[in-house]
Tab-separated table of C-alpha atoms and ligand atoms in Angstrom:
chain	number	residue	atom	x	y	z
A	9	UNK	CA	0.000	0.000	0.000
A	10	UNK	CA	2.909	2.620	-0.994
A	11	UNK	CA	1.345	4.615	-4.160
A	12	UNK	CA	-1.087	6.803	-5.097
A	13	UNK	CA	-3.139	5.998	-7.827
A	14	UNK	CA	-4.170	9.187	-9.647
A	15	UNK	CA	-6.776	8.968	-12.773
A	16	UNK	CA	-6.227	12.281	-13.875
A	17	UNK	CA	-8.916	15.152	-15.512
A	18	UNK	CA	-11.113	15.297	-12.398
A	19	UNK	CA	-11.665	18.639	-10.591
A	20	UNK	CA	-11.055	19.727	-7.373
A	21	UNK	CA	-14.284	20.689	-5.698
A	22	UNK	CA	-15.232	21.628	-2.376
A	23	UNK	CA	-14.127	22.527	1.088
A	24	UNK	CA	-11.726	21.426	3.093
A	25	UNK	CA	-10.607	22.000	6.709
A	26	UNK	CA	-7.046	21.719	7.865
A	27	UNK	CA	-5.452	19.878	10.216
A	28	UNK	CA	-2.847	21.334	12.565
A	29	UNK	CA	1.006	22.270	10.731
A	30	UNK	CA	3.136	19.583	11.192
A	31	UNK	CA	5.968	22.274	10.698
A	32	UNK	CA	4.464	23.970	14.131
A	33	UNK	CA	3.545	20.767	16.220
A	34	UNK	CA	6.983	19.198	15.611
A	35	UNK	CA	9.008	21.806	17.731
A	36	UNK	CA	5.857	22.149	20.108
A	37	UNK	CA	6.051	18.444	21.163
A	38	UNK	CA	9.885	18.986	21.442
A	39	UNK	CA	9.166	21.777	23.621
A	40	UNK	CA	7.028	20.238	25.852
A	41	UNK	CA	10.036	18.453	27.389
A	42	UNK	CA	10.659	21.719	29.023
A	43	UNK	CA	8.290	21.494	31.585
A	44	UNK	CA	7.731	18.963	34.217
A	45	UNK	CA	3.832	19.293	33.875
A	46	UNK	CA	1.897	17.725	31.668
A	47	UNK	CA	0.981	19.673	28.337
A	48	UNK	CA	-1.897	19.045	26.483
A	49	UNK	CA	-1.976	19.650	22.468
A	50	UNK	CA	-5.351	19.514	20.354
A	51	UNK	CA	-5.753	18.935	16.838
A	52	UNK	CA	-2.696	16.234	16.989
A	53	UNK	CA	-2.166	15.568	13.147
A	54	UNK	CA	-1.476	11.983	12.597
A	55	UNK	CA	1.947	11.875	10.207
A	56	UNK	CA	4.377	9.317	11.004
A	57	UNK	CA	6.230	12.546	11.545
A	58	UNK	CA	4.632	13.102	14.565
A	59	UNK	CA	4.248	10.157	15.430
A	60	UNK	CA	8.228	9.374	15.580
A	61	UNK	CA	8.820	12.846	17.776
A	62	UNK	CA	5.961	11.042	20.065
A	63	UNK	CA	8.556	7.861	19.927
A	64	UNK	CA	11.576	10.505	20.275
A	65	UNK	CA	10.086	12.151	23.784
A	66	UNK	CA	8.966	8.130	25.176
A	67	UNK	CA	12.592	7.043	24.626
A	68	UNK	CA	13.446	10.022	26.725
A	69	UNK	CA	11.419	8.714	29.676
A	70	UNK	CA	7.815	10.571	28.477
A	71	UNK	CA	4.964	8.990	28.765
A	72	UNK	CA	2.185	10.502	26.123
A	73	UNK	CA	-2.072	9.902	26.065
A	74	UNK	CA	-3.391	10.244	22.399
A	75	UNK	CA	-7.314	10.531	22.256
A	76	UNK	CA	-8.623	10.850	19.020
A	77	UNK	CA	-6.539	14.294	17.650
A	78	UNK	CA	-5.635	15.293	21.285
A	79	UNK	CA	-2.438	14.415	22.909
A	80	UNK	CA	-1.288	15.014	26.336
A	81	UNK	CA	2.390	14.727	27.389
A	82	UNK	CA	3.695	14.210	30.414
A	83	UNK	CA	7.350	14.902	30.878
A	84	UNK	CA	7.575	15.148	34.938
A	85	UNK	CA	9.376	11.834	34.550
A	86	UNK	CA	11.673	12.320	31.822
A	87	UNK	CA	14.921	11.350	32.946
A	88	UNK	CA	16.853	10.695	29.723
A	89	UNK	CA	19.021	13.472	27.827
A	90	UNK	CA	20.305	11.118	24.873
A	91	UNK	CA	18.549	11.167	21.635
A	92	UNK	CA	18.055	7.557	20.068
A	93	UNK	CA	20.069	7.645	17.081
A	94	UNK	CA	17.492	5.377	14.623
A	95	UNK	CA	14.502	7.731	15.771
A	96	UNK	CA	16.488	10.538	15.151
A	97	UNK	CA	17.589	9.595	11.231
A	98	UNK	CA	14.071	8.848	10.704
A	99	UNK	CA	12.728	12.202	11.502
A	100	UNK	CA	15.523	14.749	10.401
A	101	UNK	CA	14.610	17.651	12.176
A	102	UNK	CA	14.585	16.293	15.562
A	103	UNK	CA	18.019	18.219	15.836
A	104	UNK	CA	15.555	20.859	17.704
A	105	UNK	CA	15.553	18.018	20.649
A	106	UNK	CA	18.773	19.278	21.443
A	107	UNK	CA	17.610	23.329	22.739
A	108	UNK	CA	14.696	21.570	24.925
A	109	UNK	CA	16.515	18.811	25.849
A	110	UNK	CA	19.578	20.678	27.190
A	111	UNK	CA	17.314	23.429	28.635
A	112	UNK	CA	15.902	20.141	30.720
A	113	UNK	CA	18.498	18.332	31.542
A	114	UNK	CA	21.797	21.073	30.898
A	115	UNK	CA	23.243	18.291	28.849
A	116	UNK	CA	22.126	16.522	25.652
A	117	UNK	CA	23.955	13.187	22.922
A	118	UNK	CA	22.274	13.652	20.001
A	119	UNK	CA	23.586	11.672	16.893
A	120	UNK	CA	25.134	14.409	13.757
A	121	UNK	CA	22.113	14.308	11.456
A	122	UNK	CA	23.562	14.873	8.353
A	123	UNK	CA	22.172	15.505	4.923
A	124	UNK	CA	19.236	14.300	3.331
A	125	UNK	CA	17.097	14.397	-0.192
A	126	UNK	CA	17.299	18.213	-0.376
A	127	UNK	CA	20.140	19.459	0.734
A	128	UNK	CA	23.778	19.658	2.826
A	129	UNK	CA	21.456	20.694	5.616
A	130	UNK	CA	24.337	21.712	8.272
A	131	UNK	CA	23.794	22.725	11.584
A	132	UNK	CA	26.407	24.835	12.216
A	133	UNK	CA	23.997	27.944	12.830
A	134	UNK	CA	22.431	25.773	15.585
A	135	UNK	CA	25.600	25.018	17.289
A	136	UNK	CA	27.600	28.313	17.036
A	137	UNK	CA	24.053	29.783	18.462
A	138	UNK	CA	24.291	27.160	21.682
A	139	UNK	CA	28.072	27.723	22.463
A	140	UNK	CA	27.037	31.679	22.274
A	141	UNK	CA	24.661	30.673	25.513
A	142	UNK	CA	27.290	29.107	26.887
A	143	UNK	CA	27.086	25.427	25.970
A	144	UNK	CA	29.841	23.193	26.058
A	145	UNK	CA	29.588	21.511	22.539
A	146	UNK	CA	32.114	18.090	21.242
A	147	UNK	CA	31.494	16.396	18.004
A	148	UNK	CA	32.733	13.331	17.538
A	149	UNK	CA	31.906	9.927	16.007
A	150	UNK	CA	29.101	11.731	14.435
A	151	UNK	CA	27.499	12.322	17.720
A	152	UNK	CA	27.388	15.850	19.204
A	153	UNK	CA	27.690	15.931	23.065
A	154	UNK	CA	26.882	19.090	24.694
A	155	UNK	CA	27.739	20.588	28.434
A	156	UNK	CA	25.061	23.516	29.291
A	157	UNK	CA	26.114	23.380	32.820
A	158	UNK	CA	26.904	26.715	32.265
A	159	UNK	CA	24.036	28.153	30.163
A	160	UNK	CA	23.110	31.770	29.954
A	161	UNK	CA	21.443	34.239	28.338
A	162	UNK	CA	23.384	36.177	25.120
A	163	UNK	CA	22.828	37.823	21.909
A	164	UNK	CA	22.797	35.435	19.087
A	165	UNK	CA	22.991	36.999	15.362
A	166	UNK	CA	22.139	34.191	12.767
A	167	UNK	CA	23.902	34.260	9.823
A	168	UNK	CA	20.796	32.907	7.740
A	169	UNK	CA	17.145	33.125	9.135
A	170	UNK	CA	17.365	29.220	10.052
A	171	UNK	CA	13.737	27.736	11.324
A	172	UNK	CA	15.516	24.627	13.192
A	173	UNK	CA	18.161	26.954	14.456
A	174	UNK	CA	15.800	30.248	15.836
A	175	UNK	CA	13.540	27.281	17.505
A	176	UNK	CA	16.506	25.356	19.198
A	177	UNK	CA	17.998	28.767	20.761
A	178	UNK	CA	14.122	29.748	21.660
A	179	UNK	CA	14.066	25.957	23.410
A	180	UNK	CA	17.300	26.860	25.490
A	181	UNK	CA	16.805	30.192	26.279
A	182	UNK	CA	13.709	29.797	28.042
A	183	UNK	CA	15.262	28.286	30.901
A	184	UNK	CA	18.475	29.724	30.844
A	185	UNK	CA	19.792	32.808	33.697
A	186	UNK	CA	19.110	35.973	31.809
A	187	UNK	CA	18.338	37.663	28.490
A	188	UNK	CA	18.437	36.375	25.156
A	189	UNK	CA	18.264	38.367	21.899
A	190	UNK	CA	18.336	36.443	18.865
A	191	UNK	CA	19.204	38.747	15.683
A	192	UNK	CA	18.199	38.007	12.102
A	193	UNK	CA	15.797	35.097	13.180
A	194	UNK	CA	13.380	32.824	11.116
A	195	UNK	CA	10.119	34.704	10.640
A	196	UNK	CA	8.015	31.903	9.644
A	197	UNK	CA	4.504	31.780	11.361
A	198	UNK	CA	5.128	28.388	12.744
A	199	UNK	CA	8.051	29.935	14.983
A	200	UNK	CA	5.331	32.937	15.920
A	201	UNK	CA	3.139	29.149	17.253
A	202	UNK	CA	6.206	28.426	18.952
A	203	UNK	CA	6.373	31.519	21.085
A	204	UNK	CA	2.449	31.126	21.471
A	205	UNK	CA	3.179	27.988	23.015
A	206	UNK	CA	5.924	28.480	25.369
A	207	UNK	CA	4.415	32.067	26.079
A	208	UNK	CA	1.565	30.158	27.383
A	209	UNK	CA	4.119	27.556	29.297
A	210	UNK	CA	4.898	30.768	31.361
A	211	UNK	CA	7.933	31.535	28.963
A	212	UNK	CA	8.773	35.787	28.692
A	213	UNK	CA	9.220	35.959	25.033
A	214	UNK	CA	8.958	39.337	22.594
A	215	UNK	CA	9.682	39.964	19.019
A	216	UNK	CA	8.799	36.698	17.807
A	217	UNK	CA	7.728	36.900	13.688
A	218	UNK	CA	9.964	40.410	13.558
A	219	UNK	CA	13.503	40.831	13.444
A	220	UNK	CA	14.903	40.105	16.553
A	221	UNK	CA	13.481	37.463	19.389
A	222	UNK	CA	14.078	38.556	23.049
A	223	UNK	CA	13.966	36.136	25.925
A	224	UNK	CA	14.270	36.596	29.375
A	225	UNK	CA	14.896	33.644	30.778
A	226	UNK	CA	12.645	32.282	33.741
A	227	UNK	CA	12.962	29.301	36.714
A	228	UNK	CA	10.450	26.884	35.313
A	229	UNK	CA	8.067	26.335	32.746
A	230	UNK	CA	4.346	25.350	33.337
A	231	UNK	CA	1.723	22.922	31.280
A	232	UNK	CA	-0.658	23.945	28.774
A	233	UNK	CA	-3.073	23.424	26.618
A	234	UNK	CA	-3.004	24.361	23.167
A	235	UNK	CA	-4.072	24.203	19.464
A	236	UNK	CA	-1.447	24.735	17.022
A	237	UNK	CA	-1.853	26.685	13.717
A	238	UNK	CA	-3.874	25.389	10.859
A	239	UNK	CA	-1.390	23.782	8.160
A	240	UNK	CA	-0.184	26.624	5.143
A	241	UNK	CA	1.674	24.151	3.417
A	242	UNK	CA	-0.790	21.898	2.940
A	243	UNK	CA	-3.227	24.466	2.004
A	244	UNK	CA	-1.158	25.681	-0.558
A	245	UNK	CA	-1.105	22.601	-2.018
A	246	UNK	CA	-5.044	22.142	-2.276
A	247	UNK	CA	-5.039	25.434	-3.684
A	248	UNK	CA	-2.749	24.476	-6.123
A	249	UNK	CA	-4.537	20.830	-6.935
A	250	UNK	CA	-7.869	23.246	-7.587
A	251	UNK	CA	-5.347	25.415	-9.839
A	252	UNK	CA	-4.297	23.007	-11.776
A	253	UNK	CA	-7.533	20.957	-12.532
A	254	UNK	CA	-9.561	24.225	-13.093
A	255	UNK	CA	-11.208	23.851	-10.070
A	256	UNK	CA	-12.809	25.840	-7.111
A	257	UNK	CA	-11.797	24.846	-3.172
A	258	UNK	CA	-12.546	26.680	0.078
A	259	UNK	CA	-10.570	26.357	3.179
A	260	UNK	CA	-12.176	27.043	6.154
A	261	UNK	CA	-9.555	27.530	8.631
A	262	UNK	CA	-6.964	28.802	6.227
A	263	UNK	CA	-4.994	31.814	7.615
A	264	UNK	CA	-4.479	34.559	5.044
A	265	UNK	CA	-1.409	36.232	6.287
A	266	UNK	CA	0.275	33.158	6.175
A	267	UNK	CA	0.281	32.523	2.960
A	268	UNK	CA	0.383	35.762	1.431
A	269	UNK	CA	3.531	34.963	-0.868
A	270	UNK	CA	1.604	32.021	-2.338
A	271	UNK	CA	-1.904	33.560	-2.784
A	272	UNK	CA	-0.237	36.554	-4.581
A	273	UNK	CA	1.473	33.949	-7.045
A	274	UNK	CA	-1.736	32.141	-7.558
A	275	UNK	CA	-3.664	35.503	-8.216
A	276	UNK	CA	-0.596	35.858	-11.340
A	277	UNK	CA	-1.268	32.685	-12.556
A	278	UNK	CA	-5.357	33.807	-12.894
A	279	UNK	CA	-6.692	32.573	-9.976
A	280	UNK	CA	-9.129	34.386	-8.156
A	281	UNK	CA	-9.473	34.243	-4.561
A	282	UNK	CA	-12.376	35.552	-1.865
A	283	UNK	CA	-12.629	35.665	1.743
A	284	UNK	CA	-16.057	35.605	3.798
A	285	UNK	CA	-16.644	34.699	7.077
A	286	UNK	CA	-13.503	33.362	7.448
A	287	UNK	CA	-13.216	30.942	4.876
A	288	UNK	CA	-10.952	31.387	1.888
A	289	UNK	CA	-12.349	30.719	-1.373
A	290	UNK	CA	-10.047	30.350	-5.004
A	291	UNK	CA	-11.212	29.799	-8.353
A	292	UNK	CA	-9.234	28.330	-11.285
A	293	UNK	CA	-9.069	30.165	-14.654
A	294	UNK	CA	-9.939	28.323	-17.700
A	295	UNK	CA	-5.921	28.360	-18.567
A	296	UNK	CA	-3.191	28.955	-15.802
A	297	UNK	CA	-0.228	31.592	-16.815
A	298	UNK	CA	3.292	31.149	-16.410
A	299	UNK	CA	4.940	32.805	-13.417
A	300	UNK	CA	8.260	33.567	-12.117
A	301	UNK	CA	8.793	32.325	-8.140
A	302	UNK	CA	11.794	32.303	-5.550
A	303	UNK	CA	11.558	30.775	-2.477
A	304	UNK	CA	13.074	33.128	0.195
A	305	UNK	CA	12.524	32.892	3.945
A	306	UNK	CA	9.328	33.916	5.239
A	307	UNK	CA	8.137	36.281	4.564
A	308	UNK	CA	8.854	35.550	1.068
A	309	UNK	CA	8.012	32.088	-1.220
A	310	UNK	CA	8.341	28.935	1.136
A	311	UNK	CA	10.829	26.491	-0.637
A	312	UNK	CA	7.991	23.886	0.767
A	313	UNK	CA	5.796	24.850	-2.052
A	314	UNK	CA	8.206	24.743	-5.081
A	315	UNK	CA	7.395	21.769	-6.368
A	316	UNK	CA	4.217	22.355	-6.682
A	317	UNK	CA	4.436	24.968	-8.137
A	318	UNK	CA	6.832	23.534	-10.875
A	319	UNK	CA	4.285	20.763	-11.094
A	320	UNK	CA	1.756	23.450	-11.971
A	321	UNK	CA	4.240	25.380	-14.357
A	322	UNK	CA	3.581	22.288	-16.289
A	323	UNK	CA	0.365	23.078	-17.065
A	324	UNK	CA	0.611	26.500	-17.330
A	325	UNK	CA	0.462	28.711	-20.463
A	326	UNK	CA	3.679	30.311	-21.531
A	327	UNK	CA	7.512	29.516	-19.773
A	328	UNK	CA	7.578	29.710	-15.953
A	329	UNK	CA	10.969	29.996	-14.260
A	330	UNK	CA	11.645	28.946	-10.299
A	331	UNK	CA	14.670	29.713	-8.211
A	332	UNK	CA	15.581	27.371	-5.074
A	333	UNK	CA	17.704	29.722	-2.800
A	334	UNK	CA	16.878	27.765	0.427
A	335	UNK	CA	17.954	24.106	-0.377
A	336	UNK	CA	20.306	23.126	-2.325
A	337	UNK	CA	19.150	20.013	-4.350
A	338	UNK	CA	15.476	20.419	-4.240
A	339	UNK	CA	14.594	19.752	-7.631
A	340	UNK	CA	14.514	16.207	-7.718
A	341	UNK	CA	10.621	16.214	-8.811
A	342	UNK	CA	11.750	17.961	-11.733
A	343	UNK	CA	13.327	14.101	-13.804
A	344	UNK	CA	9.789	12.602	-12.119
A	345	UNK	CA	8.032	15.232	-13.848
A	346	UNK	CA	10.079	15.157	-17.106
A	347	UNK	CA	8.473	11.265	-17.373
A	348	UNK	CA	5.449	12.873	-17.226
A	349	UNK	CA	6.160	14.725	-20.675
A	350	UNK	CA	7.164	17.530	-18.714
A	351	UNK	CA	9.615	20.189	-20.473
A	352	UNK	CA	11.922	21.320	-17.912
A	353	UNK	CA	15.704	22.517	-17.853
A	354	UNK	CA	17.617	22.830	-15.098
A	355	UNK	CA	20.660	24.663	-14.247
A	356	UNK	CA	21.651	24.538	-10.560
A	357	UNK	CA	19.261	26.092	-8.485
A	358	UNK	CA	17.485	27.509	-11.835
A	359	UNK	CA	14.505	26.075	-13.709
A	360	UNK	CA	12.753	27.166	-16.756
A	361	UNK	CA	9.558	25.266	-17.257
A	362	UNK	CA	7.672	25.076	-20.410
A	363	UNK	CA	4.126	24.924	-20.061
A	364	UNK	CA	2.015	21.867	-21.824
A	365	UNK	CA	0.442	18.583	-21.460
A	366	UNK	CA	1.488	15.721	-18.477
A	367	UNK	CA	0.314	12.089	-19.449
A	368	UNK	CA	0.165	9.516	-16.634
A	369	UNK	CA	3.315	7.332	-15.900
A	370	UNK	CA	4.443	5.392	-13.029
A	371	UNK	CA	6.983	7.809	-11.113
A	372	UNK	CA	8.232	8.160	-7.763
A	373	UNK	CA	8.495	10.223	-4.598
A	374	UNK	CA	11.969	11.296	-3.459
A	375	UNK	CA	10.755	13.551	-0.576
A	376	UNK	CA	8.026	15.097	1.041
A	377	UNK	CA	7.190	17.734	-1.239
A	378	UNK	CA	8.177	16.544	-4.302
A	379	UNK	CA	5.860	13.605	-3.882
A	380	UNK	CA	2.944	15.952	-3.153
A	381	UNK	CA	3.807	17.760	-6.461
A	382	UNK	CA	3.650	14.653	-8.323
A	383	UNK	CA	0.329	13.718	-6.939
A	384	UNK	CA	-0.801	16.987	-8.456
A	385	UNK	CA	0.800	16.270	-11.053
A	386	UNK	CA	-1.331	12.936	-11.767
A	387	UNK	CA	-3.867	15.262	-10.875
A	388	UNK	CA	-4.020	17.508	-13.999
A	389	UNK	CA	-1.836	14.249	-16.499
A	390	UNK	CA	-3.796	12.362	-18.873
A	391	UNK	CA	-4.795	9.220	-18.233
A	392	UNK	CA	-3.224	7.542	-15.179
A	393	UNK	CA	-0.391	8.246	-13.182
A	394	UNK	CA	1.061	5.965	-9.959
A	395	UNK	CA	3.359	7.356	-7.409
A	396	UNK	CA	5.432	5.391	-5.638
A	397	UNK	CA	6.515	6.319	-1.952
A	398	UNK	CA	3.423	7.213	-0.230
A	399	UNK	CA	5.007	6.578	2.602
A	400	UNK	CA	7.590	9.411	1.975
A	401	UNK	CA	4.099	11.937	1.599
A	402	UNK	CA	2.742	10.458	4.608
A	403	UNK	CA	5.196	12.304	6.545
A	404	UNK	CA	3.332	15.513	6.188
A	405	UNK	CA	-0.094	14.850	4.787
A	406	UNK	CA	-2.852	13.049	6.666
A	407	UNK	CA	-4.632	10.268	4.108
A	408	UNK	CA	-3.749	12.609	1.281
A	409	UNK	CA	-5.512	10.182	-1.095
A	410	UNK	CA	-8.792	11.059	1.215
A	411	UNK	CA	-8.634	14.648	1.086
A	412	UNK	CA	-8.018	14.561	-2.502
A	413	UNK	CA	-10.973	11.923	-2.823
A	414	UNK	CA	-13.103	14.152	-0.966
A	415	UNK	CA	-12.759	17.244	-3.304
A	416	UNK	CA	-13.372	15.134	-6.016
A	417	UNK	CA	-10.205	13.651	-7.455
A	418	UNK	CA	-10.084	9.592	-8.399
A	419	UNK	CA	-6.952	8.986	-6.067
A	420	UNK	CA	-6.122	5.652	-4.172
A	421	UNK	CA	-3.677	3.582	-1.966
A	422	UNK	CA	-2.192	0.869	-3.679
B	2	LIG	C1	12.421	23.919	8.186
B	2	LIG	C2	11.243	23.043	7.939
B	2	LIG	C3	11.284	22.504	6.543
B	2	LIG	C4	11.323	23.642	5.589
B	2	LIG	C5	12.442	24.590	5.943
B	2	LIG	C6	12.419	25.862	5.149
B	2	LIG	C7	10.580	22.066	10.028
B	2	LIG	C8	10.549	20.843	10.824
B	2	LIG	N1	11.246	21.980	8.886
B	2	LIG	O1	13.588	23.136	8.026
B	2	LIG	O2	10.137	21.723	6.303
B	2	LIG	O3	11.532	23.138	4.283
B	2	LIG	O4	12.377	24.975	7.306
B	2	LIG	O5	11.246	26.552	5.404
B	2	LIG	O6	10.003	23.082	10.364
B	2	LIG	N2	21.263	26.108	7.344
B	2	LIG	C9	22.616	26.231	7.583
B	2	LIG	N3	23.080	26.003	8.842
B	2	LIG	C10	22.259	25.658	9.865
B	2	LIG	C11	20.859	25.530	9.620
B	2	LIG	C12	20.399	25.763	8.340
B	2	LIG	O7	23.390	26.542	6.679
B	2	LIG	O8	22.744	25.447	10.981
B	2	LIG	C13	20.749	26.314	5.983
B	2	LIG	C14	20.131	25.053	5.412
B	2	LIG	O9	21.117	24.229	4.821
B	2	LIG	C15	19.177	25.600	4.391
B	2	LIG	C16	18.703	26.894	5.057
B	2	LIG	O10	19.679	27.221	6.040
B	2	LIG	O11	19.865	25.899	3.203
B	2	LIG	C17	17.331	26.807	5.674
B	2	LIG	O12	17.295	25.828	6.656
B	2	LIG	P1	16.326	25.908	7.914
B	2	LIG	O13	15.499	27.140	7.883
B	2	LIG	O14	17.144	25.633	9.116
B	2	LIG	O15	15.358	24.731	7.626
B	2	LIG	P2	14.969	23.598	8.612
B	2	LIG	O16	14.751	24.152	9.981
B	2	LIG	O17	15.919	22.465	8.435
């Protein structure tokens, strides 16, 4: 049961509601190892994401409740400060254990994550940021192993608005003696959740979303409960599926300033949106223009929604071009879609798309993203298309065949 069946030339129809961002609830479990009471998070998407960070905190002596979409976490017994090393390959960006985990414990073994299907993906903004608070930090045999005996708060500046980075020094600072200013952070909405959250833990916390992050650090943190954002990635991508197969979708929890960068790009390819009581609305135009789009930190283009948006330069009228500054090697949809009958050329982080027809083929998923796009793909292709590694899209969409189903597309497991 790993691929999507797509029979393409159905539109998408309907409304949808989203769940909660797996980008946000990620570093908001990790976070909840900062306090000894138990927290208490609604709207719990289930991803196998989230599901491994859930594995990640019971290794460390947790102990977790999941009712239906609401999961409560108790860490009052945690008692562990080394990160297992499978759990932590499966689920990359557990590297943010590390800020709560040493703002528990003042000392953390986490294993060197290294790359993966997009990129270098280094972390030395996350370590230089730690030793600036005072943590002892020794990498070796791919492990790091950090001292914060001595932790404190400082000003950080961050060469490169990194989201894993700005969270892990938010994680830390919390707890640690003094003030922290973190300069040039990651403005992404999902680290604005963040501060929501800890805020709420009893955390003293300014700035967050704007260029600089204070934090003065207090004694302890406190449960909570709370709901995290609605999901912008994935409703970018249902607004793109309804793009692509002429369609009209509404989302009703959909959060506007979010996801201005992509609605404004949608709205140059002909799409026309409306908002009333709450609920965003987007219709297709008969034919989609080209458009130009580089993914920049938020507030700009996310790099989470570029291939999907070459998948829907495929389709477009005219030659659309896309620049990846954030990752590296993030084009690896592109060859999928090139099976497709897609005409793309690529030269480094540069690709120039020329609009046409997809047919169906049997292609497959290389990461998150990319597999999405290719599911869209099938979406708007003639005739049938199967994508392998539904696993791979099961890390950040919940029953994506379902939600697709729902609105109208023929999509299934396999
Ligand atoms: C997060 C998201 C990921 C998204 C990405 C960009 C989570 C769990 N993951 O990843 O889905 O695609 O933001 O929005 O929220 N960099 C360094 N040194 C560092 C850290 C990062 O050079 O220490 C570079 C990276 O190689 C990359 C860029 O900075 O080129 C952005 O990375 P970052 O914002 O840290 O992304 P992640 O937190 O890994």
């Amino acid at each position: 049961m790993n691929v999507f069946r797509i029979t393409g030339g159905r539109r998408i129809f309907g409304r949808a509601r989203l769940d909660s961002a797996k980008n946000a609830v990620l570093p908001i479990l990790a976070a909840s190892m900062l306090t000894e009471q138990p927290v208490t998070i609604e709207g719990f998407p289930e991803l196998s994401d989230t599901r491994n960070m859930l594995k990640i905190l019971t290794t460390l002596g947790c102990k977790y409740e999941l009712t239906g979409d609401v999961v409560t976490i108790d860490a009052g017994i945690a008692s562990k400060w080394e990160m297992p090393d499978a759990l932590s390959k499966a689920i990359r960006s557990s590297i943010f254990m590390l800020g709560p985990i040493i703002g528990r414990f003042r000392k953390a073994v986490v294993t060197y994550p290294g790359g993966c299907e997009i990129g270098l993906r280094p972390i030395d903004l996350h370590i230089k940021g730690l030793k600036a608070l005072g943590a002892k930090i020794r990498e070796q045999h791919g492990m790091i192993y950090c001292d914060g005996s001595n932790l404190r708060g400082a000003t950080v500046h961050l060469d490169f608005p990194s989201v894993g980075a700005t969270e892990n020094l938010m994680m830390a600072a919390a707890t640690a003696p003094g003030t922290t200013v973190i300069h040039n952070p990651a403005r992404e909405p999902e680290i604005v959740d963040l501060a929501r959250f800890m805020s709420a833990m009893g955390a003293k916390i300014r700035g967050a979303g704007s260029g600089s992050i204070t934090i003065e650090g207090v004694k302890r943190l406190n449960g909570t409960r709370f709901r995290p954002m609605p999901d912008r990635i994935v409703a970018g991508t249902l607004l793109t599926a309804a793009a692509m197969t002429g369609g009209e979708i509404e989302l009703e929890n959909a959060v506007l300033s979010d996801m201005g960068a992509v609605v404004d790009k949608l709205q140059r390819a002909g799409c026309a949106f409306g908002c009333s009581d709450g609920i965003m609305s987007m219709r297709a135009p008969e034919k989609l223009k080209a458009i130009e789009v580089s993914t920049q930190p938020f507030p700009g283009f996310p790099t989470d929604m570029q291939a999907q948006f070459m998948a829907m330069s495929c389709v477009a009228d005219g030659v659309g071009v896309i620049v990846e500054n954030v990752f590296e090697n993030r084009f690896s949809h592109a060859c999928e879609l090139r099976r497709m009958g897609a005409d793309i050329i690529i030269n480094d982080r540069i690709a120039v798309i020329r609009g046409g027809v997809l047919t169906g083929a049997r292609i497959a998923a290389r990461d998150l993203r990319a597999g999405a796009a290719l599911v869209l793909a099938g979406l708007a292709a003639d005739g049938v298309t199967e994508v392998e590694g539904a696993n791979i899209i099961d890390r950040g969409y919940v029953k994506l065949e379902k939600i697709l189903s729902d609105l109208g597309a023929a999509v299934e497991r396999i």
